[in-house]
mmCIF file of C-alpha atoms in Angstrom:
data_model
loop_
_atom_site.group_PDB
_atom_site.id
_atom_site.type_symbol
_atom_site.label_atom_id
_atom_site.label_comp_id
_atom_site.label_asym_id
_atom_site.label_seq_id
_atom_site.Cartn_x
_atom_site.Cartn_y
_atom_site.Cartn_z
ATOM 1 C CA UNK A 1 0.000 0.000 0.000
ATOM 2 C CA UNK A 2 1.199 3.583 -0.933
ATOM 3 C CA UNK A 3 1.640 5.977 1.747
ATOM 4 C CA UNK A 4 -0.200 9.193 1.063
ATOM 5 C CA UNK A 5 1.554 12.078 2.639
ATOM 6 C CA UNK A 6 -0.238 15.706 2.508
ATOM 7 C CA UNK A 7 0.691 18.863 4.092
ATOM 8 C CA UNK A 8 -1.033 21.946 5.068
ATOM 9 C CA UNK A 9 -0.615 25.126 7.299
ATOM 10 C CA UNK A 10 -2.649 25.185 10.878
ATOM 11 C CA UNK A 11 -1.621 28.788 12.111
ATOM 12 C CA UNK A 12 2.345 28.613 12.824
ATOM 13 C CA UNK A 13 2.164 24.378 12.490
ATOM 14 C CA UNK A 14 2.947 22.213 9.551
ATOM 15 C CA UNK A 15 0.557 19.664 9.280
ATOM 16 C CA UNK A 16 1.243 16.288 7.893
ATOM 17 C CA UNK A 17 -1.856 14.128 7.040
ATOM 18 C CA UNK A 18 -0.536 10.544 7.016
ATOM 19 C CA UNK A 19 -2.594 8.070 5.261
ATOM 20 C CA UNK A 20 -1.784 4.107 5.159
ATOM 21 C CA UNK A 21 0.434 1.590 6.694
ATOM 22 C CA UNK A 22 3.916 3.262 8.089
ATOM 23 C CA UNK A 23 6.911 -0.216 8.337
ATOM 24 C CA UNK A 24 10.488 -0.256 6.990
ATOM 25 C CA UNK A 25 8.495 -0.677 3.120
ATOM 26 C CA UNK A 26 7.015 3.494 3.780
ATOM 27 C CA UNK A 27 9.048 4.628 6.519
ATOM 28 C CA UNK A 28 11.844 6.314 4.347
ATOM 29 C CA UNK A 29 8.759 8.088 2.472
ATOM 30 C CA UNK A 30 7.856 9.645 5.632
ATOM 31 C CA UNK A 31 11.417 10.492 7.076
ATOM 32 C CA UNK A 32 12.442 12.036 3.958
ATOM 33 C CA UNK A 33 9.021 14.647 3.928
ATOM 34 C CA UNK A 34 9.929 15.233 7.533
ATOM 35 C CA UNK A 35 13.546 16.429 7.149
ATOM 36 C CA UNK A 36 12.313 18.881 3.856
ATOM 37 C CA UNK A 37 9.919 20.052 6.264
ATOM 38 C CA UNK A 38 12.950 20.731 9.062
ATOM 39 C CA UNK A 39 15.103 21.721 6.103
ATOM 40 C CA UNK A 40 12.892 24.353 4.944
ATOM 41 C CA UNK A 41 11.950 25.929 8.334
ATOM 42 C CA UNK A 42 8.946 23.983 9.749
ATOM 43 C CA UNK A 43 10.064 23.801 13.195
ATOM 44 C CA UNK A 44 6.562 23.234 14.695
ATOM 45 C CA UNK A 45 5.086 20.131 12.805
ATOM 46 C CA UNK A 46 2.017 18.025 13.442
ATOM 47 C CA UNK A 47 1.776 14.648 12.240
ATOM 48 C CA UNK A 48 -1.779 13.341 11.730
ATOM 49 C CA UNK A 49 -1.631 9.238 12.057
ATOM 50 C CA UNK A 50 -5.534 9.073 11.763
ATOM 51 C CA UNK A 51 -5.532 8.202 8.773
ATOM 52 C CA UNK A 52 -2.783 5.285 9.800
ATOM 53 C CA UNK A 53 -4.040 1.993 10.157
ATOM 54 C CA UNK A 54 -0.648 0.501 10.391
ATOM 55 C CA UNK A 55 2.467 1.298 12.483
ATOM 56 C CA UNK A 56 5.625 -0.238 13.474
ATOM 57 C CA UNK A 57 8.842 0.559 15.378
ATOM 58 C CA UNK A 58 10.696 1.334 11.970
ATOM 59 C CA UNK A 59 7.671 4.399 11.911
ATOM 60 C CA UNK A 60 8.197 5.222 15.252
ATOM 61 C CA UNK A 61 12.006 5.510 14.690
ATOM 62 C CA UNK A 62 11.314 8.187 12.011
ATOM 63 C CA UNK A 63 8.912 10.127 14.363
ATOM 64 C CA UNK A 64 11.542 9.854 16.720
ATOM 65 C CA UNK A 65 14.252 10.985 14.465
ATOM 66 C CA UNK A 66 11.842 13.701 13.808
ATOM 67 C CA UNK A 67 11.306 15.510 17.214
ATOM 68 C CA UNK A 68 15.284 15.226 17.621
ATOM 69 C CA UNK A 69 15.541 17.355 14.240
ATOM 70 C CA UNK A 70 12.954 20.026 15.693
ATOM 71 C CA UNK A 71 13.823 19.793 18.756
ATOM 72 C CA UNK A 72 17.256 21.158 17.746
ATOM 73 C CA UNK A 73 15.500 24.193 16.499
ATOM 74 C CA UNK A 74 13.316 24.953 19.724
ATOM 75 C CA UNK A 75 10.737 23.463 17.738
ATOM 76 C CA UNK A 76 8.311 20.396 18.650
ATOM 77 C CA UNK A 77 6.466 17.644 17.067
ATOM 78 C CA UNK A 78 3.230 16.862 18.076
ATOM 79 C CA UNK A 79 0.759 13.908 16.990
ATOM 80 C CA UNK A 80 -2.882 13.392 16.704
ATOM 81 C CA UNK A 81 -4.476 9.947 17.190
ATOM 82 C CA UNK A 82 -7.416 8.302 18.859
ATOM 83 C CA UNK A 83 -7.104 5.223 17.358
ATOM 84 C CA UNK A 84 -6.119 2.348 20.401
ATOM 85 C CA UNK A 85 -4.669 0.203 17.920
ATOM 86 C CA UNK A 86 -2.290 2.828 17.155
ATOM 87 C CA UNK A 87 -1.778 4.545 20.263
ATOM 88 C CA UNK A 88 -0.687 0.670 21.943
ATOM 89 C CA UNK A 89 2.476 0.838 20.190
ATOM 90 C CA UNK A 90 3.476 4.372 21.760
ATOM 91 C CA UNK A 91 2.604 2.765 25.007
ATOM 92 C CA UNK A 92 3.839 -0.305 24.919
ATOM 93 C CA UNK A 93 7.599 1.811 24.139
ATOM 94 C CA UNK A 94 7.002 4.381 26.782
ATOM 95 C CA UNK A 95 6.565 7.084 23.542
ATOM 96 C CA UNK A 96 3.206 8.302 24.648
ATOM 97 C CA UNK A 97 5.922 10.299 27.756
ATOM 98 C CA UNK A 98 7.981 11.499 24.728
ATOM 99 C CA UNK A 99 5.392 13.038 22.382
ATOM 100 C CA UNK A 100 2.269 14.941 23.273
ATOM 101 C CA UNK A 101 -0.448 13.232 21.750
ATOM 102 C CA UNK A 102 -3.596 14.876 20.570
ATOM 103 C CA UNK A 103 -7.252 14.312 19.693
ATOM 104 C CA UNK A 104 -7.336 16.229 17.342
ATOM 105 C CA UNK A 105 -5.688 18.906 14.439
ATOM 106 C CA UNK A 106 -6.803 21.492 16.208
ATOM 107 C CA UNK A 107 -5.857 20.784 19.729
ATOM 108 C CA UNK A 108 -2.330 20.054 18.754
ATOM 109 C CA UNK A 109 -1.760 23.003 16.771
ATOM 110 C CA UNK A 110 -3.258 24.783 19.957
ATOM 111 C CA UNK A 111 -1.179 23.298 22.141
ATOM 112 C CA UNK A 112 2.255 22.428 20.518
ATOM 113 C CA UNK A 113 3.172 25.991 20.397
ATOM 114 C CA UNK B 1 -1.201 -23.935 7.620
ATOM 115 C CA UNK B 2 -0.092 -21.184 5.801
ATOM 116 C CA UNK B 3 3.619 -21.091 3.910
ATOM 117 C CA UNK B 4 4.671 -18.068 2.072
ATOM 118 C CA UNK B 5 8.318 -17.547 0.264
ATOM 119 C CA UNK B 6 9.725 -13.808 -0.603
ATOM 120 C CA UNK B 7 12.841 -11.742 -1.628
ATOM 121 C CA UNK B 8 14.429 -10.540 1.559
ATOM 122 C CA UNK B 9 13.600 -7.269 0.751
ATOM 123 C CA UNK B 10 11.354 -4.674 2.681
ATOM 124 C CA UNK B 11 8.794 -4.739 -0.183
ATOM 125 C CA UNK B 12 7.944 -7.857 1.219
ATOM 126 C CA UNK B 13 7.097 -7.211 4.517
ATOM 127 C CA UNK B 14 3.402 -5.879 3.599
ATOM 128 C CA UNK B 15 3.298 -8.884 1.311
ATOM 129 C CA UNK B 16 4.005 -11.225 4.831
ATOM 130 C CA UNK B 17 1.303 -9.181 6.818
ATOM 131 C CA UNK B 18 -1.193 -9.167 4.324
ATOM 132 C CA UNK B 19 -1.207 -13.066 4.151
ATOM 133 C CA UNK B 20 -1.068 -13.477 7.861
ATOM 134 C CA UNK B 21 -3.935 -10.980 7.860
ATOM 135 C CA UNK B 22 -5.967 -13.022 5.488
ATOM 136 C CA UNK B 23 -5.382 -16.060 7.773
ATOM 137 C CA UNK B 24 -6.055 -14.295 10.920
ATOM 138 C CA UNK B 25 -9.528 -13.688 9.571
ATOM 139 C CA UNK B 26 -10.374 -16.161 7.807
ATOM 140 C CA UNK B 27 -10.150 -17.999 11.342
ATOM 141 C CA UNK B 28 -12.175 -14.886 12.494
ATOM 142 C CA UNK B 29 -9.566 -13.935 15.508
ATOM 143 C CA UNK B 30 -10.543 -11.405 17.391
ATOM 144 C CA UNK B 31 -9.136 -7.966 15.632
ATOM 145 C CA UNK B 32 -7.479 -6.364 18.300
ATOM 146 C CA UNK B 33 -5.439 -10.294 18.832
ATOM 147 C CA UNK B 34 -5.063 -10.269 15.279
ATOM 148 C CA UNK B 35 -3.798 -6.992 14.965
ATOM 149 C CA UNK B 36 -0.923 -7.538 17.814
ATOM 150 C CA UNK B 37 0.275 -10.551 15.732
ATOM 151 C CA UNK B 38 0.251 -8.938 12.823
ATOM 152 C CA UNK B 39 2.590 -5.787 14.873
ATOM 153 C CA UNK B 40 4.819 -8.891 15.917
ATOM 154 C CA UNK B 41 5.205 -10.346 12.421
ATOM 155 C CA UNK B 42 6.122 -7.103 11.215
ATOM 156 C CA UNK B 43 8.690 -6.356 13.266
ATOM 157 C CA UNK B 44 10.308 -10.022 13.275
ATOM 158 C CA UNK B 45 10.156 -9.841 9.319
ATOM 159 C CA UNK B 46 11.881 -6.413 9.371
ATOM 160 C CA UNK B 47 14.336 -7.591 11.601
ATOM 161 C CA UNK B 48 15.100 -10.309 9.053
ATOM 162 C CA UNK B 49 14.825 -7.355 6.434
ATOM 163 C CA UNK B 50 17.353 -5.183 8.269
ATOM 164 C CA UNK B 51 19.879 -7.790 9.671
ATOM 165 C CA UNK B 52 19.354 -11.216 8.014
ATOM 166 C CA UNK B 53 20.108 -11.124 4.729
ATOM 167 C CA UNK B 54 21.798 -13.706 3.052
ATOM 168 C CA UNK B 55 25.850 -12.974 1.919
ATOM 169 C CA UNK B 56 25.184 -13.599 -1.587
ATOM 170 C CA UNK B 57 22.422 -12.050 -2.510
ATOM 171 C CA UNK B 58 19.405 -11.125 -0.541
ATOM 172 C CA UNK B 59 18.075 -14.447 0.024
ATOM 173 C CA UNK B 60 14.689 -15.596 1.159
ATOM 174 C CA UNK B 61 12.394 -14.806 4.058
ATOM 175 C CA UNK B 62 9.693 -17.602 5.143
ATOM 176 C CA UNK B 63 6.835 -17.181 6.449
ATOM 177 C CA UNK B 64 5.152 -20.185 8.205
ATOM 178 C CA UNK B 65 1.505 -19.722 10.202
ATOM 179 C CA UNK B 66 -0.312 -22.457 11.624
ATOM 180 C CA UNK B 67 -3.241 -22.607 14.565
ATOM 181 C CA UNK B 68 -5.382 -24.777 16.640
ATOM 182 C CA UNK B 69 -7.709 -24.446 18.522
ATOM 183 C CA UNK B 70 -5.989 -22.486 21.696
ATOM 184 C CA UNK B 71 -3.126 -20.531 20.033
ATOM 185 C CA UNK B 72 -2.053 -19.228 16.356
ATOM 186 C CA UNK B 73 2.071 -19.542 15.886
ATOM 187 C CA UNK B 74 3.717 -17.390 13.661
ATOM 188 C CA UNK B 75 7.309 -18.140 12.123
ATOM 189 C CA UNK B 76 9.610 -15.865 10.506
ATOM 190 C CA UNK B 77 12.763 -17.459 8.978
ATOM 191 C CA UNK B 78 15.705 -15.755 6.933
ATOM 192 C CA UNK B 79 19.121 -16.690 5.318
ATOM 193 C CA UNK B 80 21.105 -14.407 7.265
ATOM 194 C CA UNK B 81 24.609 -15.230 8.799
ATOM 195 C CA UNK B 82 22.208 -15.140 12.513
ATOM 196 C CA UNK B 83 23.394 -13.357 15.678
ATOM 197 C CA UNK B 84 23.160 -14.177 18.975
ATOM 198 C CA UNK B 85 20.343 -13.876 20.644
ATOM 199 C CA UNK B 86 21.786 -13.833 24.190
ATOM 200 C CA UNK B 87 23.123 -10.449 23.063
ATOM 201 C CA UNK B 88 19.668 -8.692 22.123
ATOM 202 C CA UNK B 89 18.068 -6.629 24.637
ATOM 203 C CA UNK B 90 14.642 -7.821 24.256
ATOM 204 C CA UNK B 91 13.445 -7.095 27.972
ATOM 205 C CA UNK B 92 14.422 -3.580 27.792
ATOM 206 C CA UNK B 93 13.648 -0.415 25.981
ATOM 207 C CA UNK B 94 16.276 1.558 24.284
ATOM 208 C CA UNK B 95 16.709 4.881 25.573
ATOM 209 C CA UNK B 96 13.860 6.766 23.805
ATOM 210 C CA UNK B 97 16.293 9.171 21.625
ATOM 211 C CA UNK B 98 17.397 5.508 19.696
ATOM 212 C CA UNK B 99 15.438 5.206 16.470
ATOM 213 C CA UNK B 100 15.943 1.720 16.659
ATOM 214 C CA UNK B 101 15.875 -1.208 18.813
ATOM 215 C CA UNK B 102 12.205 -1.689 20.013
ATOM 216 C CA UNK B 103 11.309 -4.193 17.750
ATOM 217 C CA UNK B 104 12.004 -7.357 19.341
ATOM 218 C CA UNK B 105 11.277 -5.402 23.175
ATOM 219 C CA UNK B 106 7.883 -5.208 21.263
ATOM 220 C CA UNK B 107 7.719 -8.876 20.055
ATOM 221 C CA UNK B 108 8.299 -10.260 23.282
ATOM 222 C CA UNK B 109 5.247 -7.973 24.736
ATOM 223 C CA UNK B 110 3.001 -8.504 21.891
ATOM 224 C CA UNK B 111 3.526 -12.532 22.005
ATOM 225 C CA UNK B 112 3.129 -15.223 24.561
ATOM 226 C CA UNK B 113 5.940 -17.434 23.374
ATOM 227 C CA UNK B 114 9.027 -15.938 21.401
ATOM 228 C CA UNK B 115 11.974 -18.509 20.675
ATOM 229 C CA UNK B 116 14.539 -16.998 18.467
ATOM 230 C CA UNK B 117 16.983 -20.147 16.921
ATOM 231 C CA UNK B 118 19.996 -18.382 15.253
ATOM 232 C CA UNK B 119 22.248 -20.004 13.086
ATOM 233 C CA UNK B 120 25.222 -19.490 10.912
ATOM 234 C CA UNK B 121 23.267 -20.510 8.338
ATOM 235 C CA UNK B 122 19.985 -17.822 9.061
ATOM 236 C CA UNK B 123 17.799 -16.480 12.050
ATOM 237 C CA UNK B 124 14.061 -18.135 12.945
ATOM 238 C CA UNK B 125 11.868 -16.457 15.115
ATOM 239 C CA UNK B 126 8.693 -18.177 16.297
ATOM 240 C CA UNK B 127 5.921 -16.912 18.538
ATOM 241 C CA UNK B 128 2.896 -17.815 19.721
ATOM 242 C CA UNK B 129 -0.014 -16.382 20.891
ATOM 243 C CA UNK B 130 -2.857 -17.894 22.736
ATOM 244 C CA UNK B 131 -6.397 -16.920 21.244
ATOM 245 C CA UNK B 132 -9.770 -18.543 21.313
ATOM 246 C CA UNK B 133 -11.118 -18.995 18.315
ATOM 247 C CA UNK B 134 -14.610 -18.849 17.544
ATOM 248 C CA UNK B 135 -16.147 -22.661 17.439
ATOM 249 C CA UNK B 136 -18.812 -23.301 14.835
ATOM 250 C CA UNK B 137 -21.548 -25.133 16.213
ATOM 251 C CA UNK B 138 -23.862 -27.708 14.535
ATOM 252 C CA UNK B 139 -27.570 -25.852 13.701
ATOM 253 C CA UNK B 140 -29.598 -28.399 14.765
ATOM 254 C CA UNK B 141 -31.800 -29.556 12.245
ATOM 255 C CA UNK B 142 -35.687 -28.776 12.879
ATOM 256 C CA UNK B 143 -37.977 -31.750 13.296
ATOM 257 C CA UNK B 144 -40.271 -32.515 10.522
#
């Protein structure tokens, strides 16, 4: 399955709408939209993984990767998911204490600033 | 019993979830059990992706997926030159800055039974995971 990667502006955020299954097939799709993103300024990025219905630790490792790169800047990197399948993953690796996690596009973009 | 041959390539990880996935349901597990063995699969066939390819070539990975009536077990074999398993940290999380290293921590959690037999000759990782699976019952047949 392709992953479909779209981004917008919320406000200050970049907002990347993720849609598909993220593993070590899509992963470099995704870390290679994040870093342009970095590279071109977008310090303050929100992923959207509701439109995920698979994730695995090669995905996470890019969203990690990810919040190093903005972090750098003073930036952050925020997610939105409601999805339990999804969010057992973050918990199971003790990620849900590394990246705030939102309901929603809004919220994050709210509160990532 | 499902068997399933690919490239050891990470185009064929999908490939390897999508038939287990088709097998999970077809025995109607329970999504949220199906999905965790699915998560496991995933990460033992990118494992075999990432570390266990052959030193000609790519080589193979196998997938092998049988069940009964108490537990589905899921086998993931590749042609690597195997490491040792004694060395992995699969009880403990990487420190969370690593963008690696979770996959078999998350194996072990996701899975009842994880036996990893490494070889100079390639790496199998089988787990099981105890379900219950739905029982079809006989429809009794209406008197005349």
């Amino acid at each position: 399955m392709e992953l479909g990667l779209d981004v917008r502006k919320v406000g200050s955020h970049s907002v990347v709408d993720v849609k598909g299954e993220i593993d070590v097939y899509t992963a470099p799709k995704l870390r290679e939209k994040l870093i342009e993103l970095v590279s071109e300024g977008s310090y303050n990025v929100v992923v959207n993984l509701e439109g995920v219905d698979f994730l695995d630790s090669t995905g996470l490792g890019v969203l990690v990767g990810a919040l190093k790169r903005v972090k750098a800047h003073d930036g952050n990197l925020t997610l939105v998911c409601t999805q339990d399948k999804i969010l057992k993953i973050f918990k199971i690796t003790g990620l849900t204490k590394v990246f705030p996690i939102h309901t929603s596009v809004e919220e994050a973009a709210d509160g990532a600033a | 019993m499902l068997e399933f041959v690919a490239q050891n390539e990470p185009a064929c990880v999908p490939e390897l979830r999508r038939h287990v996935r088709d097998f999970l349901h077809t025995l109607r597990v329970d999504p949220s059990i199906s999905y965790d063995i699915l998560l496991a699969t995933d990460e033992a066939a990118s494992n075999a992706v990432a570390h266990g390819r052959a030193p000609h070539g790519n080589g193979l990975v196998r997938l092998r997926c049988s069940a009964d009536r108490g537990s589905v077990v899921v086998a993931i074999s590749d042609e690597g030159s195997g490491f040792d398993p004694s060395a992995v940290e699969m009880h403990r999380l990487p420190n969370w800055t690593a963008q690696g290293g979770r996959g078999l921590f998350l194996v072990r959690e996701l899975m009842d039974e994880v036996h990893i037999d490494a070889s100079s000759e390639g790496t199998v990782i089988e787990m099981k995971r105890h379900v219950e699976l739905p029982t079809t019952r006989g429809v009794p047949i209406p008197e005349a």
